[in-house]
Short mmCIF file of C-alpha atoms in Angstrom, two decimals:
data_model
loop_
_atom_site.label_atom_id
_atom_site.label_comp_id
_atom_site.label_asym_id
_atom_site.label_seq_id
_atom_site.Cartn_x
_atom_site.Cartn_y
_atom_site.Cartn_z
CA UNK A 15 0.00 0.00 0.00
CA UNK A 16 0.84 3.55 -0.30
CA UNK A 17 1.40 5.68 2.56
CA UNK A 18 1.90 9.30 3.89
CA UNK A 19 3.47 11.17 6.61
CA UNK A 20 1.01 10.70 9.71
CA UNK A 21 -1.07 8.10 8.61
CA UNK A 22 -2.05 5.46 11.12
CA UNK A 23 -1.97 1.72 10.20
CA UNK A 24 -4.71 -0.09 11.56
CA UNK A 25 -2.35 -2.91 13.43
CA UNK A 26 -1.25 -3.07 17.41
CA UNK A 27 -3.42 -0.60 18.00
CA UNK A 28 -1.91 1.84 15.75
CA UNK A 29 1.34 2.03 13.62
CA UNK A 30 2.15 5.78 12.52
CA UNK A 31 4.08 6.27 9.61
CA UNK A 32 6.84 8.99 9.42
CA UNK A 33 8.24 10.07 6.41
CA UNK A 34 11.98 10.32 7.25
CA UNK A 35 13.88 10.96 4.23
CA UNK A 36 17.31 11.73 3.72
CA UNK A 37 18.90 8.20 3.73
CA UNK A 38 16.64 7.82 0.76
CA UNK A 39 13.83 10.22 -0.63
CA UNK A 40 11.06 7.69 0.19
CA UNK A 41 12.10 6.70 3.79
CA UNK A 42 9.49 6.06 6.63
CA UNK A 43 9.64 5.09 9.95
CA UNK A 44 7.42 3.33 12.10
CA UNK A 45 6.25 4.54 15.12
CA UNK A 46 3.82 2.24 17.38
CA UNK A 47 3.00 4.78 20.29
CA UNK A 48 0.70 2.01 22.81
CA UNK A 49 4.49 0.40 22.61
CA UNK A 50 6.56 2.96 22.87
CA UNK A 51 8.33 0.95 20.12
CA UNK A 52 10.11 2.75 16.81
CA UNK A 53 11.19 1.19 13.81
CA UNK A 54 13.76 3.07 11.87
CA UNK A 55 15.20 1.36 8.79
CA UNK A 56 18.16 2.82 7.37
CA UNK A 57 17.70 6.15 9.03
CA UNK A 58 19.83 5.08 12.25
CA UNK A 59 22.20 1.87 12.14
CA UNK A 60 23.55 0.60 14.88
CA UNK A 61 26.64 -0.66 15.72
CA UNK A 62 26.51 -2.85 18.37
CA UNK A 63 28.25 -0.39 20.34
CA UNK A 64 27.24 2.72 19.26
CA UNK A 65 24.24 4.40 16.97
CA UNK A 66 25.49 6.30 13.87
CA UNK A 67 24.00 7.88 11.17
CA UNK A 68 24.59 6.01 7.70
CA UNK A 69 27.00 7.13 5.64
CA UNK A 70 25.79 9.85 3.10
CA UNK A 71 26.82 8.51 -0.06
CA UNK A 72 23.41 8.97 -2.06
CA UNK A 73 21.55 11.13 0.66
CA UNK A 74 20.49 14.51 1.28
CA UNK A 75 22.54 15.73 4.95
CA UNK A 76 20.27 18.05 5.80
CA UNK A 77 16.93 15.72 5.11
CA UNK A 78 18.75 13.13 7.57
CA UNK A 79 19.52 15.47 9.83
CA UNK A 80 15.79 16.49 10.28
CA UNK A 81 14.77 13.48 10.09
CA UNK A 82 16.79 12.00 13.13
CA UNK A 83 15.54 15.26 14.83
CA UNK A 84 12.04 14.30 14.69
CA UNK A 85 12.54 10.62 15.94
CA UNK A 86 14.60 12.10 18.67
CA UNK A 87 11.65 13.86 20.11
CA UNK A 88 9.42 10.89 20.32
CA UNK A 89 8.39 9.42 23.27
CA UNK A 90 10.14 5.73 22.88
CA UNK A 91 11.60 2.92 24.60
CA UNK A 92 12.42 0.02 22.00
CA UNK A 93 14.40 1.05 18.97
CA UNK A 94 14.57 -1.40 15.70
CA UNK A 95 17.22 -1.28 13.27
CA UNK A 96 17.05 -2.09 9.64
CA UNK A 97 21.26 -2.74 10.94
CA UNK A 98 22.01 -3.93 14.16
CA UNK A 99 20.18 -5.42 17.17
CA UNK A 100 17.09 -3.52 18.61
CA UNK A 101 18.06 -1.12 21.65
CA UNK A 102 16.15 -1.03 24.79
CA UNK A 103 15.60 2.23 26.55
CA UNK A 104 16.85 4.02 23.22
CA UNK A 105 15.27 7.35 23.85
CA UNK A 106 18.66 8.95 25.54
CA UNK A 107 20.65 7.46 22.56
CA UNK A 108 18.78 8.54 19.90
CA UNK A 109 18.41 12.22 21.25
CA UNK A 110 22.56 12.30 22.35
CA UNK A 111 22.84 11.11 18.32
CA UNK A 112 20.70 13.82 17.22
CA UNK A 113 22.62 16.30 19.11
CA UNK A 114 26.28 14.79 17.67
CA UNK A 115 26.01 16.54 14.53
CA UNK A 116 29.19 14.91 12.28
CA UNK A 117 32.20 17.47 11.72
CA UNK A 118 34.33 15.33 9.85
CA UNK A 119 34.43 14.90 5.87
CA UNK A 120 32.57 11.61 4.52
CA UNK A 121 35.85 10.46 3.02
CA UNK A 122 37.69 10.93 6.69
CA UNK A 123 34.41 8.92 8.20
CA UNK A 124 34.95 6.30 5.94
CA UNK A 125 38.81 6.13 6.80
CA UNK A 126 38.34 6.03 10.35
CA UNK A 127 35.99 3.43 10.31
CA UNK A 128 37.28 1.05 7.54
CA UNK A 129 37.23 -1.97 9.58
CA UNK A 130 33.32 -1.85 10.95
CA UNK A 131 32.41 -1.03 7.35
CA UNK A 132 34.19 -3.99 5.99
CA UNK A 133 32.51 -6.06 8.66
CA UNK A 134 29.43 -4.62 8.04
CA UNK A 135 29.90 -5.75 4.44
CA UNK A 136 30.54 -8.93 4.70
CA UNK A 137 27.63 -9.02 7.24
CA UNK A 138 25.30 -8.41 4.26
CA UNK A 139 27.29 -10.69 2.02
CA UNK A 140 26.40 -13.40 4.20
CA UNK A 141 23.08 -12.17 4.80
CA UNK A 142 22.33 -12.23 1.18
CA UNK A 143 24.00 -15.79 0.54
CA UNK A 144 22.11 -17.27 3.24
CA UNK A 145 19.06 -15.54 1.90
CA UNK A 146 19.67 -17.52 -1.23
CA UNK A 147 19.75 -21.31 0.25
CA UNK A 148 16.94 -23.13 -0.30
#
């Protein structure tokens, strides 16, 4: 189905959609406020260890940065991740993540953090290979 910024899904007693683009024009989050429970996608990965924005290679900065923004001001408790485990009590995280705004160059993030995005990428080689077993 189609959907908009602020409609409400009919399912666990209401699913709101945000539109959060900047990762990708058409990016929406899911918000499920009886839950306190967000889904996110690609607009916040995380780590393991830490929550970063994804790297901007075919976004639009300041459309992220808004985006995060808004999710930052929701009232939440359980974060899901279209990479990385789901966070519990991820309403401090998200709104210290928002605040981080990144300084450095993309090609200096990218330097700096050469060997999570290798792992990362063979994460989703796997992923995908496994994906493709019968």
């Amino acid at each position: 189905i189609v959907v908009k910024d602020g409609d409400i899904l009919p399912y666990l007693g209401g699913i709101q959609v945000i539109h959060t683009p900047g990762h990708t024009p058409g990016s929406i989050s899911l918000y499920i406020p009886k839950n306190r429970m967000l889904f996110v996608g690609d607009t916040i990965v995380n780590n393991v260890n830490r929550l970063s924005r994804p790297l901007p290679l075919r976004s639009n900065r300041d459309e992220a940065e808004r985006s995060l923004k808004r999710l930052a001001e929701l009232d939440m408790d359980i974060v899901c991740f279209g990479h990385g485990p789901p966070l519990d009590s991820a309403k401090e995280s998200i709104s210290q993540l928002a605040l981080r705004y990144p300084k450095a160059p993309v090609w200096w993030r990218i330097i700096r953090n050469w060997q999570r995005l290798i792992r990362f990428t063979i994460g989703l080689f796997r992923r995908s290979k496994n994906k493709e077993k019968p």
